[in-house]
Coordinates of C-alpha atoms in Angstrom, one line a residue:
X1 CA 7.4 1.7 -19.8
X2 CA 3.8 3.2 -19.6
X3 CA 3.0 5.4 -16.2
X4 CA 0.8 2.5 -14.6
X5 CA 3.3 -0.3 -15.8
X6 CA 5.8 1.5 -14.1
X7 CA 3.4 2.4 -10.9
X8 CA 2.7 -1.1 -10.6
X9 CA 6.2 -2.2 -10.4
X10 CA 7.4 0.4 -8.1
X11 CA 4.2 -0.9 -5.5
X12 CA 4.8 -4.7 -6.1
X13 CA 9.2 -3.5 -5.2
X14 CA 7.7 -1.6 -2.4
X15 CA 5.5 -4.2 -0.3
X16 CA 7.7 -7.0 -1.5
X17 CA 10.8 -4.8 0.6
X18 CA 8.3 -4.7 3.5
X19 CA 7.5 -8.3 3.4
X20 CA 11.0 -8.9 4.3
X21 CA 11.2 -7.2 7.2
X22 CA 11.1 -10.1 9.9
X23 CA 8.9 -10.3 13.0
X24 CA 9.9 -10.1 16.2
X25 CA 7.4 -13.1 16.7
X26 CA 8.6 -15.8 13.9
X27 CA 5.4 -17.4 14.1
X28 CA 3.7 -14.6 12.3
X29 CA 4.0 -14.1 8.2
X30 CA 4.2 -11.2 5.8
X31 CA 1.8 -11.9 2.7
X32 CA 1.7 -10.3 -0.6
X33 CA -1.4 -10.4 -2.1
X34 CA -1.5 -8.8 -5.8
X35 CA -4.3 -9.0 -8.1
X36 CA -2.5 -7.7 -11.2
X37 CA -6.2 -8.2 -13.2
X38 CA -7.5 -5.7 -11.1
X39 CA -4.4 -3.3 -9.9
X40 CA -4.7 -4.1 -6.1
X41 CA -2.1 -4.6 -4.1
X42 CA -1.7 -5.8 -0.2
X43 CA 0.5 -6.8 2.7
X44 CA -1.0 -8.4 5.7
X45 CA 0.1 -10.5 8.8
X46 CA -0.7 -13.7 9.3
X47 CA 0.0 -16.0 12.3
X48 CA 0.2 -16.4 16.3
X49 CA 1.8 -14.9 18.8
X50 CA 1.3 -15.7 22.3
X51 CA -1.5 -18.2 21.5
X52 CA -3.2 -15.3 19.8
X53 CA -4.1 -15.2 16.7
X54 CA -2.6 -12.0 14.3
X55 CA -4.2 -11.0 11.3
X56 CA -3.9 -7.9 10.1
X57 CA -3.5 -5.3 6.8
X58 CA -0.5 -3.9 6.8
X59 CA -0.5 -1.8 3.6
X60 CA -3.1 -2.0 1.2
X61 CA -2.9 0.6 -2.3
X62 CA -4.8 0.6 -5.7
X63 CA -4.3 1.7 -8.7
X64 CA -7.1 3.2 -10.3
X65 CA -7.4 5.5 -13.6
X66 CA -3.4 5.7 -13.8
X67 CA -3.3 7.0 -9.8
X68 CA -2.4 5.4 -6.8
X69 CA -5.1 4.9 -4.4
X70 CA -3.8 4.6 -0.5
X71 CA -6.4 2.4 1.1
X72 CA -4.9 1.6 3.8
X73 CA -1.2 2.7 5.6
X74 CA 0.0 0.7 9.0
X75 CA 3.5 2.2 8.2
X76 CA 5.6 4.6 10.9
X77 CA 6.9 6.6 8.3
X78 CA 3.9 7.0 5.2
X79 CA 3.9 4.9 2.7
X80 CA 3.2 8.1 0.7
X81 CA 6.6 9.4 1.5
X82 CA 8.1 6.3 -0.3
X83 CA 5.8 6.7 -3.3
X84 CA 7.2 10.0 -3.4
X85 CA 11.2 9.1 -3.0
X86 CA 10.5 7.1 -6.2
X87 CA 9.2 10.0 -8.4
X88 CA 5.6 9.2 -8.7
X89 CA 4.2 12.3 -8.2
X90 CA 2.0 13.7 -5.7
X91 CA -0.9 14.4 -8.4
X92 CA -0.5 10.8 -9.0
X93 CA -1.4 9.5 -5.2
X94 CA -4.7 9.6 -3.6
X95 CA -4.8 9.0 0.2
X96 CA -8.0 7.1 0.3
X97 CA -8.1 6.0 3.7
X98 CA -9.4 10.1 4.1
X99 CA -12.9 11.3 3.1
X100 CA -12.8 12.9 0.2
X101 CA -14.0 16.4 2.0
X102 CA -10.4 15.8 4.0
X103 CA -8.4 15.3 0.3
X104 CA -9.0 18.8 -0.4
X105 CA -7.0 20.0 2.1
X106 CA -3.8 17.6 1.3
X107 CA -0.7 18.1 -0.9
X108 CA -2.4 15.2 -3.2
X109 CA -4.8 13.9 -5.4
X110 CA -8.5 14.6 -4.5
X111 CA -9.5 11.8 -7.1

């Protein structure tokens, strides 16, 4: 399997696992958004909690030029750690929510 295809499958699998975690509030749904044409992947929470609208991105990952860009990470443990656990090398992971200047000081890819 080509590296990018493998990364696509890993990203979809991880987001799918997260989407199956049940919320304490049954009126909030986890929605998976997979744009396979542009390699954009999101998990969002949508619904109502105590008469209040809930809408928020939990995870947003893109695949660009053979690298996984973490655009948003609303998880406790960090999605980068899960990608590493799935044997994705750090040089293929970009923390996109860090500024380009800050990225140079991380153990992950800069671009």
